[in-house]
Short mmCIF file of C-alpha atoms (C1' of nucleotides) in Angstrom, two decimals:
data_model
loop_
_atom_site.label_atom_id
_atom_site.label_comp_id
_atom_site.label_asym_id
_atom_site.label_seq_id
_atom_site.Cartn_x
_atom_site.Cartn_y
_atom_site.Cartn_z
CA UNK P 1 -5.03 -44.47 14.88
CA UNK P 2 -3.92 -40.95 15.46
CA UNK P 3 -1.33 -41.07 12.73
CA UNK P 4 -3.43 -38.91 10.50
CA UNK P 5 -3.85 -36.48 13.37
CA UNK P 6 -0.15 -36.28 14.09
CA UNK P 7 0.52 -35.58 10.44
CA UNK P 8 -1.97 -32.76 10.47
CA UNK P 9 -0.16 -31.23 13.39
CA UNK P 10 3.18 -31.54 11.70
CA UNK P 11 1.84 -29.76 8.67
CA UNK P 12 0.31 -27.01 10.76
CA UNK P 13 3.62 -26.59 12.49
CA UNK P 14 5.32 -26.21 9.16
CA UNK P 15 3.01 -23.35 8.35
CA UNK P 16 4.36 -21.53 11.39
CA UNK P 17 7.85 -22.38 10.30
CA UNK P 18 7.31 -20.80 6.90
CA UNK P 19 5.68 -17.74 8.37
CA UNK P 20 8.51 -17.32 10.82
CA UNK P 21 11.08 -17.58 8.08
CA UNK P 22 9.19 -15.05 6.01
CA UNK P 23 9.07 -12.69 8.95
CA UNK P 24 12.79 -13.01 9.50
CA UNK P 25 13.58 -12.46 5.86
CA UNK P 26 11.38 -9.37 5.80
CA UNK P 27 13.11 -8.04 8.90
CA UNK P 28 16.51 -8.62 7.37
CA UNK P 29 16.03 -7.57 3.80
CA UNK P 30 12.71 -5.78 3.64
CA UNK P 31 9.37 -6.62 2.16
CA UNK P 32 10.63 -5.53 -1.23
CA UNK P 33 13.13 -8.35 -1.46
CA UNK P 34 11.10 -11.20 -0.10
CA UNK P 35 11.39 -14.22 -2.38
CA UNK P 36 9.31 -17.35 -2.13
CA UNK P 37 12.28 -19.53 -2.99
CA UNK P 38 14.30 -18.02 -0.16
CA UNK P 39 11.54 -18.73 2.31
CA UNK P 40 11.40 -22.36 1.25
CA UNK P 41 15.16 -22.68 1.21
CA UNK P 42 15.52 -21.21 4.67
CA UNK P 43 13.21 -23.93 5.98
CA UNK P 44 14.91 -26.72 4.01
CA UNK P 45 11.83 -27.45 1.99
CA UNK P 46 11.23 -27.32 -1.74
CA UNK P 47 9.29 -24.43 -3.22
CA UNK P 48 6.51 -26.79 -4.17
CA UNK P 49 5.93 -27.64 -0.53
CA UNK P 50 5.67 -23.99 0.34
CA UNK P 51 3.04 -23.65 -2.35
CA UNK P 52 0.97 -26.36 -0.72
CA UNK P 53 0.46 -24.02 2.20
CA UNK P 54 0.14 -20.75 0.37
CA UNK P 55 -1.22 -20.65 -3.13
CA UNK P 56 0.60 -17.43 -3.87
CA UNK P 57 2.97 -14.91 -2.43
CA UNK P 58 0.03 -12.68 -1.60
CA UNK P 59 -1.54 -15.54 0.29
CA UNK P 60 1.60 -15.84 2.37
CA UNK P 61 1.72 -12.13 3.09
CA UNK P 62 -1.86 -11.94 4.25
CA UNK P 63 -1.37 -15.05 6.35
CA UNK P 64 1.63 -13.42 7.96
CA UNK P 65 -0.36 -10.29 8.68
CA UNK P 66 -3.01 -12.44 10.35
CA UNK P 67 -0.58 -14.34 12.48
CA UNK P 68 1.17 -11.23 13.71
CA UNK P 69 -2.14 -9.73 14.75
CA UNK P 70 -2.22 -11.92 17.82
CA UNK P 71 0.26 -9.96 19.89
CA UNK P 72 -1.59 -6.73 19.38
CA UNK P 73 -4.81 -8.47 20.34
CA UNK P 74 -3.17 -9.65 23.55
CA UNK P 75 -2.15 -6.11 24.40
CA UNK P 76 -5.66 -4.84 23.78
CA UNK P 77 -7.18 -7.52 25.95
CA UNK P 78 -4.78 -6.68 28.70
CA UNK P 79 -5.91 -3.09 28.56
CA UNK P 80 -9.55 -4.15 28.45
CA UNK P 81 -9.13 -5.96 31.77
CA UNK P 82 -7.44 -3.06 33.45
CA UNK P 83 -9.38 -1.57 36.35
CA UNK P 84 -9.76 2.00 35.26
CA UNK P 85 -12.30 4.39 33.86
CA UNK P 86 -13.67 3.56 30.42
CA UNK P 87 -12.00 6.63 29.06
CA UNK P 88 -8.61 5.71 30.42
CA UNK P 89 -8.96 2.27 28.93
CA UNK P 90 -9.78 3.79 25.58
CA UNK P 91 -6.58 5.79 25.83
CA UNK P 92 -4.95 2.55 26.84
CA UNK P 93 -5.80 1.06 23.46
CA UNK P 94 -4.00 3.92 21.84
CA UNK P 95 -0.99 3.40 24.08
CA UNK P 96 -1.00 -0.28 23.18
CA UNK P 97 -1.03 0.63 19.52
CA UNK P 98 1.84 3.00 20.08
CA UNK P 99 3.98 0.46 21.88
CA UNK P 100 3.20 -2.20 19.35
CA UNK P 101 4.07 0.08 16.48
CA UNK P 102 7.42 0.87 18.09
CA UNK P 103 8.13 -2.80 18.68
CA UNK P 104 7.08 -4.02 15.27
CA UNK P 105 7.17 -1.27 12.70
CA UNK P 106 7.51 -4.00 10.09
CA UNK P 107 4.10 -5.28 10.98
CA UNK P 108 2.48 -2.02 10.00
CA UNK P 109 4.36 -1.82 6.77
CA UNK P 110 3.15 -5.31 6.04
CA UNK P 111 -0.44 -4.47 6.96
CA UNK P 112 -0.32 -1.38 4.82
CA UNK P 113 0.88 -3.49 1.91
CA UNK P 114 -1.46 -6.40 2.53
CA UNK P 115 -4.53 -4.13 2.55
CA UNK P 116 -3.51 -2.65 -0.75
CA UNK P 117 -5.84 -3.46 -3.63
CA UNK P 118 -3.07 -5.26 -5.48
CA UNK P 119 -2.22 -7.67 -2.68
CA UNK P 120 -5.59 -7.96 -0.98
CA UNK P 121 -7.40 -8.80 -4.20
CA UNK P 122 -4.79 -11.36 -5.18
CA UNK P 123 -5.09 -13.27 -1.91
CA UNK P 124 -7.70 -16.00 -1.66
CA UNK P 125 -10.98 -14.94 -0.11
CA UNK P 126 -10.67 -17.40 2.76
CA UNK P 127 -7.34 -15.93 3.77
CA UNK P 128 -8.71 -12.41 3.64
CA UNK P 129 -11.56 -13.48 5.85
CA UNK P 130 -9.16 -15.08 8.30
CA UNK P 131 -7.13 -11.88 8.42
CA UNK P 132 -10.17 -9.80 9.16
CA UNK P 133 -11.16 -12.25 11.86
CA UNK P 134 -7.70 -12.24 13.40
CA UNK P 135 -8.04 -8.51 13.84
CA UNK P 136 -11.67 -8.62 14.90
CA UNK P 137 -10.92 -8.89 18.63
CA UNK P 138 -9.48 -5.38 18.48
CA UNK P 139 -12.81 -4.16 17.26
CA UNK P 140 -14.66 -6.39 19.70
CA UNK P 141 -12.74 -5.05 22.68
CA UNK P 142 -13.41 -1.51 21.58
CA UNK P 143 -17.11 -2.12 21.05
CA UNK P 144 -17.46 -3.71 24.46
CA UNK P 145 -15.74 -0.78 26.07
CA UNK P 146 -18.06 1.60 24.27
CA UNK P 147 -21.07 -0.37 25.46
CA UNK P 148 -19.81 -0.25 29.00
CA UNK P 149 -19.21 3.49 28.78
CA UNK P 150 -22.69 4.05 27.45
CA UNK P 151 -24.09 1.82 30.16
CA UNK P 152 -22.53 3.74 33.03
CA UNK P 153 -23.16 7.15 31.58
CA UNK P 154 -19.61 8.03 30.55
CA UNK P 155 -20.67 8.28 26.96
CA UNK P 156 -23.65 9.35 24.89
CA UNK P 157 -23.51 8.04 21.35
CA UNK P 158 -25.77 10.81 20.08
CA UNK P 159 -27.54 8.50 17.70
CA UNK P 160 -24.51 6.66 16.36
CA UNK P 161 -24.13 2.93 16.49
CA UNK P 162 -21.07 1.76 18.44
CA UNK P 163 -19.44 0.67 15.17
CA UNK P 164 -19.93 4.10 13.72
CA UNK P 165 -18.58 5.72 16.82
CA UNK P 166 -15.41 3.68 16.98
CA UNK P 167 -14.63 4.53 13.39
CA UNK P 168 -13.29 7.87 14.62
CA UNK P 169 -10.44 6.73 16.85
CA UNK P 170 -9.81 3.81 14.56
CA UNK P 171 -9.33 6.01 11.53
CA UNK P 172 -7.15 8.40 13.48
CA UNK P 173 -4.89 5.56 14.55
CA UNK P 174 -4.71 3.95 11.12
CA UNK P 175 -3.97 7.26 9.49
CA UNK P 176 -1.22 7.94 11.97
CA UNK P 177 0.34 4.56 11.28
CA UNK P 178 0.22 5.22 7.55
CA UNK P 179 1.86 8.59 7.91
CA UNK P 180 4.52 7.35 10.28
CA UNK P 181 5.49 4.48 8.06
CA UNK P 182 5.81 6.43 4.85
CA UNK P 183 9.43 7.46 4.68
CA UNK P 184 10.03 11.16 4.21
CA UNK P 185 6.58 12.45 5.13
CA UNK P 186 7.13 13.34 8.75
CA UNK P 187 10.53 14.82 8.08
CA UNK P 188 8.85 17.40 5.92
CA UNK P 189 6.58 18.36 8.77
CA UNK P 190 9.32 18.37 11.32
CA UNK P 191 7.46 15.97 13.57
CA UNK P 192 9.65 13.79 15.71
CA UNK P 193 7.28 12.17 18.18
CA UNK P 194 4.22 11.27 16.12
CA UNK P 195 2.82 8.73 18.55
CA UNK P 196 3.10 11.14 21.41
CA UNK P 197 0.98 13.49 19.34
CA UNK P 198 -1.40 10.69 18.52
CA UNK P 199 -2.21 10.22 22.18
CA UNK P 200 -2.84 13.91 22.59
CA UNK P 201 -5.07 14.01 19.55
CA UNK P 202 -6.99 10.94 20.51
CA UNK P 203 -7.59 12.48 23.89
CA UNK P 204 -8.86 15.61 22.22
CA UNK P 205 -11.04 13.54 19.91
CA UNK P 206 -12.54 11.78 22.91
CA UNK P 207 -13.27 15.17 24.42
CA UNK P 208 -15.00 16.19 21.25
CA UNK P 209 -16.95 12.97 21.24
CA UNK P 210 -17.99 13.73 24.80
CA UNK P 211 -16.40 10.74 26.50
CA UNK P 212 -16.38 11.54 30.19
CA UNK P 213 -14.60 12.45 32.30
CA UNK P 214 -13.45 15.13 29.88
CA UNK P 215 -9.74 15.84 30.05
CA UNK P 216 -8.10 19.20 30.39
CA UNK P 217 -6.38 19.58 27.02
CA UNK P 218 -3.96 22.05 28.50
CA UNK P 219 -2.61 19.64 31.03
CA UNK P 220 0.04 17.86 29.02
CA UNK P 221 1.69 16.47 32.10
CA UNK P 222 -1.44 14.62 33.14
CA UNK P 223 -1.70 12.87 29.81
CA UNK P 224 1.95 11.92 29.85
CA UNK P 225 1.53 10.58 33.36
CA UNK P 226 -1.45 8.52 32.30
CA UNK P 227 0.44 7.05 29.36
CA UNK P 228 3.33 6.30 31.61
CA UNK P 229 1.03 4.63 34.10
CA UNK P 230 -0.55 2.47 31.44
CA UNK P 231 2.87 1.35 30.30
CA UNK P 232 3.96 0.50 33.81
CA UNK P 233 0.79 -1.03 35.19
CA UNK P 234 -0.68 -2.75 32.20
CA UNK P 235 1.71 -3.16 29.33
CA UNK P 236 5.06 -3.53 31.06
CA UNK P 237 5.53 -6.92 29.40
CA UNK P 238 5.44 -5.32 26.00
CA UNK P 239 7.78 -2.39 26.39
CA UNK P 240 10.67 -2.62 24.03
CA UNK L 1 16.87 28.20 -32.68
CA UNK L 2 13.94 26.94 -30.62
CA UNK L 3 14.08 23.50 -32.14
CA UNK L 4 15.55 22.10 -29.00
CA UNK L 5 12.85 23.78 -26.99
CA UNK L 6 10.03 22.41 -29.14
CA UNK L 7 11.46 18.95 -28.75
CA UNK L 8 11.52 19.30 -25.01
CA UNK L 9 7.86 20.22 -25.08
CA UNK L 10 7.00 17.26 -27.27
CA UNK L 11 8.73 14.97 -24.86
CA UNK L 12 6.99 16.52 -21.87
CA UNK L 13 3.70 16.06 -23.68
CA UNK L 14 4.50 12.44 -24.18
CA UNK L 15 4.92 12.04 -20.48
CA UNK L 16 1.33 13.18 -20.04
CA UNK L 17 0.30 10.81 -22.77
CA UNK L 18 1.85 7.86 -20.98
CA UNK L 19 0.37 8.87 -17.66
CA UNK L 20 -3.05 9.26 -19.21
CA UNK L 21 -2.82 5.84 -20.79
CA UNK L 22 -1.73 4.33 -17.51
CA UNK L 23 -4.65 5.97 -15.75
CA UNK L 24 -7.09 4.61 -18.32
CA UNK L 25 -5.65 1.13 -18.12
CA UNK L 26 -5.88 1.19 -14.34
CA UNK L 27 -9.49 2.34 -14.53
CA UNK L 28 -10.35 -0.41 -16.96
CA UNK L 29 -8.45 -3.35 -15.59
CA UNK L 30 -7.27 -2.38 -12.16
CA UNK L 31 -3.89 -1.57 -10.69
CA UNK L 32 -3.17 -5.26 -10.38
CA UNK L 33 -3.13 -5.81 -14.13
CA UNK L 34 -1.23 -2.75 -15.22
CA UNK L 35 1.54 -3.74 -17.65
CA UNK L 36 4.26 -1.46 -18.86
CA UNK L 37 4.11 -2.94 -22.35
CA UNK L 38 0.39 -2.21 -22.57
CA UNK L 39 0.95 1.40 -21.59
CA UNK L 40 3.56 1.81 -24.33
CA UNK L 41 1.47 -0.04 -26.87
CA UNK L 42 -1.61 2.05 -26.14
CA UNK L 43 0.43 5.16 -26.99
CA UNK L 44 2.04 3.63 -30.10
CA UNK L 45 5.51 3.80 -28.66
CA UNK L 46 8.02 1.08 -27.92
CA UNK L 47 8.58 -0.03 -24.36
CA UNK L 48 12.07 1.39 -24.49
CA UNK L 49 10.69 4.85 -25.05
CA UNK L 50 8.42 4.51 -22.06
CA UNK L 51 11.47 3.60 -20.04
CA UNK L 52 13.17 6.84 -21.03
CA UNK L 53 10.52 8.67 -19.07
CA UNK L 54 10.11 6.31 -16.16
CA UNK L 55 12.99 4.18 -15.03
CA UNK L 56 10.66 1.62 -13.51
CA UNK L 57 7.06 0.75 -13.05
CA UNK L 58 7.19 2.17 -9.55
CA UNK L 59 8.48 5.41 -10.99
CA UNK L 60 5.48 5.56 -13.28
CA UNK L 61 3.06 4.86 -10.45
CA UNK L 62 4.45 7.55 -8.20
CA UNK L 63 4.49 9.99 -11.11
CA UNK L 64 0.86 9.21 -11.75
CA UNK L 65 0.02 9.78 -8.11
CA UNK L 66 1.73 13.16 -8.31
CA UNK L 67 -0.05 14.23 -11.43
CA UNK L 68 -3.45 13.31 -10.12
CA UNK L 69 -2.84 15.34 -6.97
CA UNK L 70 -3.51 18.55 -8.87
CA UNK L 71 -7.26 18.28 -8.95
CA UNK L 72 -7.49 17.77 -5.23
CA UNK L 73 -5.21 20.74 -4.73
CA UNK L 74 -7.56 22.83 -6.87
CA UNK L 75 -10.49 21.84 -4.72
CA UNK L 76 -8.63 22.74 -1.55
CA UNK L 77 -7.65 26.10 -2.90
CA UNK L 78 -11.19 26.79 -3.86
CA UNK L 79 -12.27 26.10 -0.32
CA UNK L 80 -9.44 28.23 1.04
CA UNK L 81 -10.78 31.23 -0.85
CA UNK L 82 -14.31 30.74 0.33
CA UNK L 83 -15.65 33.54 2.50
CA UNK L 84 -16.59 31.72 5.64
CA UNK L 85 -15.40 31.13 9.16
CA UNK L 86 -12.07 29.38 9.55
CA UNK L 87 -13.83 26.44 11.08
CA UNK L 88 -16.25 26.09 8.20
CA UNK L 89 -13.38 26.20 5.77
CA UNK L 90 -11.64 23.46 7.69
CA UNK L 91 -14.76 21.38 7.34
CA UNK L 92 -14.70 22.40 3.71
CA UNK L 93 -11.38 20.63 3.25
CA UNK L 94 -12.98 17.48 4.55
CA UNK L 95 -15.90 17.91 2.15
CA UNK L 96 -13.45 18.39 -0.70
CA UNK L 97 -11.71 15.20 0.26
CA UNK L 98 -15.01 13.41 0.38
CA UNK L 99 -16.10 14.58 -3.04
CA UNK L 100 -12.74 13.83 -4.53
CA UNK L 101 -12.71 10.35 -3.06
CA UNK L 102 -16.12 9.68 -4.57
CA UNK L 103 -15.04 10.95 -7.95
CA UNK L 104 -11.71 9.18 -8.08
CA UNK L 105 -11.64 6.20 -5.78
CA UNK L 106 -8.88 4.84 -7.98
CA UNK L 107 -6.66 7.71 -6.99
CA UNK L 108 -6.75 6.70 -3.36
CA UNK L 109 -6.07 3.07 -4.12
CA UNK L 110 -3.09 4.27 -6.12
CA UNK L 111 -1.88 6.57 -3.34
CA UNK L 112 -2.26 3.79 -0.82
CA UNK L 113 -0.16 1.55 -3.03
CA UNK L 114 2.40 4.19 -3.94
CA UNK L 115 3.09 5.03 -0.30
CA UNK L 116 3.70 1.41 0.46
CA UNK L 117 7.27 0.55 1.41
CA UNK L 118 7.61 -1.74 -1.58
CA UNK L 119 6.64 0.84 -4.17
CA UNK L 120 7.83 4.00 -2.47
CA UNK L 121 11.30 2.64 -1.83
CA UNK L 122 11.62 1.36 -5.36
CA UNK L 123 10.81 4.74 -6.90
CA UNK L 124 13.67 7.17 -7.51
CA UNK L 125 14.18 9.73 -4.77
CA UNK L 126 13.54 12.65 -7.09
CA UNK L 127 10.16 11.28 -8.02
CA UNK L 128 9.24 10.74 -4.41
CA UNK L 129 10.21 14.30 -3.65
CA UNK L 130 8.08 15.53 -6.54
CA UNK L 131 5.14 13.56 -5.25
CA UNK L 132 5.47 15.02 -1.81
CA UNK L 133 5.70 18.47 -3.32
CA UNK L 134 2.67 17.92 -5.51
CA UNK L 135 0.71 17.25 -2.38
CA UNK L 136 2.33 19.98 -0.34
CA UNK L 137 -0.24 22.64 -1.26
CA UNK L 138 -2.82 20.65 0.67
CA UNK L 139 -0.67 21.00 3.73
CA UNK L 140 0.11 24.60 2.92
CA UNK L 141 -3.54 25.55 2.63
CA UNK L 142 -4.29 23.88 5.93
CA UNK L 143 -1.40 25.55 7.70
CA UNK L 144 -2.43 28.96 6.44
CA UNK L 145 -5.94 28.39 7.62
CA UNK L 146 -4.66 27.38 11.03
CA UNK L 147 -2.54 30.52 11.21
CA UNK L 148 -5.51 32.65 10.32
CA UNK L 149 -7.66 30.93 12.94
CA UNK L 150 -5.01 31.46 15.57
CA UNK L 151 -4.66 35.07 14.47
CA UNK L 152 -8.32 35.93 14.87
CA UNK L 153 -8.80 33.98 18.06
CA UNK L 154 -10.80 31.06 16.67
CA UNK L 155 -8.11 28.67 17.73
CA UNK L 156 -5.60 28.21 20.52
CA UNK L 157 -2.86 25.76 19.63
CA UNK L 158 -2.14 24.99 23.28
CA UNK L 159 1.54 24.79 22.65
CA UNK L 160 1.45 22.75 19.46
CA UNK L 161 3.06 23.89 16.25
CA UNK L 162 0.61 24.22 13.34
CA UNK L 163 2.16 21.16 11.70
CA UNK L 164 1.58 19.15 14.83
CA UNK L 165 -1.95 20.39 15.10
CA UNK L 166 -2.92 19.57 11.55
CA UNK L 167 -1.68 16.03 11.98
CA UNK L 168 -4.94 15.23 13.75
CA UNK L 169 -7.47 15.91 10.98
CA UNK L 170 -4.96 14.74 8.42
CA UNK L 171 -4.54 11.35 10.07
CA UNK L 172 -8.27 11.01 10.54
CA UNK L 173 -8.86 11.63 6.84
CA UNK L 174 -6.08 9.33 5.68
CA UNK L 175 -7.23 6.59 7.97
CA UNK L 176 -10.76 6.92 6.68
CA UNK L 177 -9.57 6.68 3.09
CA UNK L 178 -7.58 3.56 3.93
CA UNK L 179 -10.52 1.92 5.59
CA UNK L 180 -12.95 2.84 2.85
CA UNK L 181 -10.73 1.51 0.11
CA UNK L 182 -9.99 -1.84 1.69
CA UNK L 183 -12.62 -4.17 0.32
CA UNK L 184 -14.59 -6.05 2.93
CA UNK L 185 -13.71 -3.98 5.98
CA UNK L 186 -16.69 -1.67 6.13
CA UNK L 187 -19.13 -4.42 5.28
CA UNK L 188 -18.12 -6.13 8.49
CA UNK L 189 -18.94 -3.02 10.45
CA UNK L 190 -22.17 -2.39 8.63
CA UNK L 191 -21.16 1.12 7.71
CA UNK L 192 -22.65 2.40 4.53
CA UNK L 193 -21.87 6.12 4.53
CA UNK L 194 -18.30 6.35 5.78
CA UNK L 195 -17.61 9.82 4.46
CA UNK L 196 -20.72 11.16 6.02
CA UNK L 197 -19.40 9.84 9.30
CA UNK L 198 -16.01 11.31 8.57
CA UNK L 199 -17.50 14.79 8.44
CA UNK L 200 -19.25 14.24 11.74
CA UNK L 201 -16.10 12.94 13.36
CA UNK L 202 -13.93 15.68 12.01
CA UNK L 203 -16.39 18.17 13.39
CA UNK L 204 -16.20 16.46 16.76
CA UNK L 205 -12.43 16.42 16.56
CA UNK L 206 -12.43 20.16 15.88
CA UNK L 207 -14.63 20.62 18.93
CA UNK L 208 -12.17 18.65 20.99
CA UNK L 209 -9.33 20.71 19.61
CA UNK L 210 -11.24 23.83 20.62
CA UNK L 211 -11.71 25.33 17.17
CA UNK L 212 -14.37 28.01 17.55
CA UNK L 213 -17.18 28.44 17.05
CA UNK L 214 -17.80 25.07 18.64
CA UNK L 215 -20.54 23.06 16.97
CA UNK L 216 -23.47 21.39 18.62
CA UNK L 217 -22.68 17.71 18.09
CA UNK L 218 -26.31 16.85 18.50
CA UNK L 219 -27.43 18.95 15.60
CA UNK L 220 -26.92 16.59 12.72
CA UNK L 221 -29.09 18.63 10.43
CA UNK L 222 -26.84 21.67 10.78
CA UNK L 223 -23.77 19.73 9.76
CA UNK L 224 -25.55 18.19 6.80
CA UNK L 225 -26.73 21.63 5.76
CA UNK L 226 -23.21 23.00 5.99
CA UNK L 227 -21.83 20.18 3.87
CA UNK L 228 -24.60 20.73 1.38
CA UNK L 229 -23.81 24.42 1.27
CA UNK L 230 -20.14 23.83 0.68
CA UNK L 231 -20.97 21.53 -2.20
CA UNK L 232 -23.33 24.04 -3.75
CA UNK L 233 -21.42 27.25 -3.16
CA UNK L 234 -17.84 26.19 -3.44
CA UNK L 235 -17.36 22.83 -5.02
CA UNK L 236 -20.27 22.62 -7.46
CA UNK L 237 -17.83 22.15 -10.33
CA UNK L 238 -16.51 18.97 -8.80
CA UNK L 239 -19.67 17.13 -7.91
CA UNK L 240 -19.90 13.83 -9.67
"C1'" DC K 1 21.44 19.67 -50.52
"C1'" DG K 2 24.16 15.94 -48.55
"C1'" DC K 3 27.03 14.35 -44.95
"C1'" DG K 4 28.75 12.60 -40.30
"C1'" DG K 5 28.10 12.51 -35.68
"C1'" DA K 6 24.71 12.86 -31.94
"C1'" DT K 7 20.35 11.69 -30.30
"C1'" DT K 8 16.26 9.04 -29.93
"C1'" DC K 9 13.47 5.08 -30.85
"C1'" DT K 10 12.69 0.28 -31.37
"C1'" DG K 11 11.36 -4.29 -29.98
"C1'" DA K 12 13.59 -8.76 -29.71
"C1'" DA K 13 16.37 -10.73 -26.22
"C1'" DT K 14 17.46 -11.05 -21.40
"C1'" DT K 15 16.52 -11.47 -16.68
"C1'" DC K 16 14.32 -12.37 -12.66
"C1'" DG K 17 11.32 -14.47 -9.82
"C1'" DA K 18 6.67 -16.65 -9.15
"C1'" DT K 19 4.35 -20.69 -10.16
"C1'" DT K 20 3.62 -25.50 -12.01
"C1'" DC K 21 3.80 -30.34 -12.49
"C1'" DA K 22 5.78 -34.88 -13.73
"C1'" DA K 23 8.65 -37.86 -11.42
"C1'" DA K 24 10.57 -39.53 -7.05
"C1'" DT K 25 9.77 -40.42 -2.43
"C1'" DT K 26 7.30 -41.54 1.60
"C1'" DC K 27 3.36 -43.09 3.88
"C1'" DT K 28 -0.77 -46.11 4.78
"C1'" DG K 29 -3.44 -49.98 5.71
"C1'" DA K 30 -3.85 -54.84 4.74
"C1'" DT U 1 6.11 -56.85 2.45
"C1'" DC U 2 3.39 -54.66 -1.03
"C1'" DA U 3 0.07 -51.81 -3.94
"C1'" DG U 4 -1.88 -47.75 -4.10
"C1'" DA U 5 -2.42 -42.99 -2.03
"C1'" DA U 6 -0.44 -38.90 -0.51
"C1'" DT U 7 3.35 -35.84 -0.26
"C1'" DT U 8 7.58 -33.76 -1.65
"C1'" DT U 9 10.76 -32.24 -4.93
"C1'" DG U 10 13.10 -28.96 -7.90
"C1'" DA U 11 13.91 -28.42 -12.78
"C1'" DA U 12 11.10 -26.48 -16.25
"C1'" DT U 13 7.70 -23.07 -17.50
"C1'" DC U 14 5.74 -18.72 -17.72
"C1'" DG U 15 4.95 -13.84 -17.39
"C1'" DA U 16 6.27 -9.45 -17.10
"C1'" DA U 17 9.78 -5.93 -16.19
"C1'" DT U 18 13.84 -4.25 -17.93
"C1'" DT U 19 17.85 -3.81 -21.18
"C1'" DC U 20 20.50 -2.78 -25.14
"C1'" DA U 21 22.39 -3.37 -29.87
"C1'" DG U 22 21.11 -1.77 -33.91
"C1'" DA U 23 17.86 1.23 -36.95
"C1'" DA U 24 15.96 5.55 -37.67
"C1'" DT U 25 15.91 10.36 -37.15
"C1'" DC U 26 17.72 14.77 -36.22
"C1'" DC U 27 21.10 18.50 -36.30
"C1'" DG U 28 24.39 21.85 -37.80
"C1'" DC U 29 27.69 22.60 -41.19
"C1'" DG U 30 30.26 22.77 -45.65
#
DNA sequence: CGCGGATTCTGAATTCGATTCAAATTCTGA
DNA sequence: TCAGAATTTGAATCGAATTCAGAATCCGCG
């Protein structure tokens, strides 16, 4: 009988429950104050039960980071299906990142923490793998776009492999997220709209990488209009 | 009498002692296993004494991150004084970062951790400020270089403030460090020489930003030669 | 010198929270 | 309905950061 199967589903559902509670607690009181016992309590389960799902706090954190990846993946896939030039879609990924970061700043703080040696190393290997895989579609979408751009002549990789190429925008985005989410750094630089700048800089990077059609770096209005258009046409469902 | 003064110096020296011990322990056993009691023990002091210098473990970590910043600052200043085009010096900063990251990968893991919400927030504000200031010369050197480039016509900021401009290479570098120091990420992408790529991508970014003289992105040999030259002429003292 | 108060050091005791595990409970299949 | 098997429970354990009451040391002065 399917009893065993039903049970499995119940248990899987509980995993979501725990992750949701953890997310809420983090939202309310910050990553710093997250306590395993509070997570269990909030779900009306004993701590021991929580530990059947996650062998350690680190395990839970990485699992949470994996689960939250899905929404960003959805946004990327939406952009990937957009009918527009390869270059505009590449910018679209950046816009997606920007919107997502505004919607869920906590997610980036969590990612930043989860990828830290201390946490990452302490999480079980299987969970780490799952986290990498949960984020893999972002990479996949980017690689496919790069292939398409190469195929139709928008882009010449100049001897790089697609993976090597996409490291550039990827690093720029990750770095920007790190900077934005470290309290006190931007204030010092007097920067108020970091993600707006990120778009500009990614556009300039794409110019430097020779992704056609090259954009006129002077024409700020055009870039803003493009970003606006991406928000309206493609990512309207995700605007905060 | 100067007794009071001598004492102050002894105490300051002890701070270095503690930081040095912490650094060694981290090297040996990893950030994960750092214990306050071990740090004190290794210096033949009681834990209480350690806590007179650092009110918490986070305080110690951020202090360590600040102290270690000095060497990188030295490298940057060396590059800043190099007689070369503004653009080559900008590349030089990237080379310095690369060499430093190879020499002290632990430092970046520490920085990554220290800038994490959990640690950063838990450190006293004064210490955070000090850490930002310890790193400020990096920013300062970059801003001065940008000013010089603007002054002699190598660079047109296109309406950006220098701080906004330098966010681009800064984010790219930070992002690259994050990616490199997260175990398992690069393997997935099959990237073996990330910092080599970073130089290439920073050069392409500078092209996109219009920093003259523009480089020929096809000419890999030229870039390699430049990096080589910077190592030999400017940063020889820091090569591992 | 030697003294009393101020300062600094000490490390055992406390605290806090993650993690464990023996007992209690619930489920399963016959 | 019953004997295991599987799951859940939460009090007990453990580990490490942090504290703090007393011990030791220092300082300036008579």
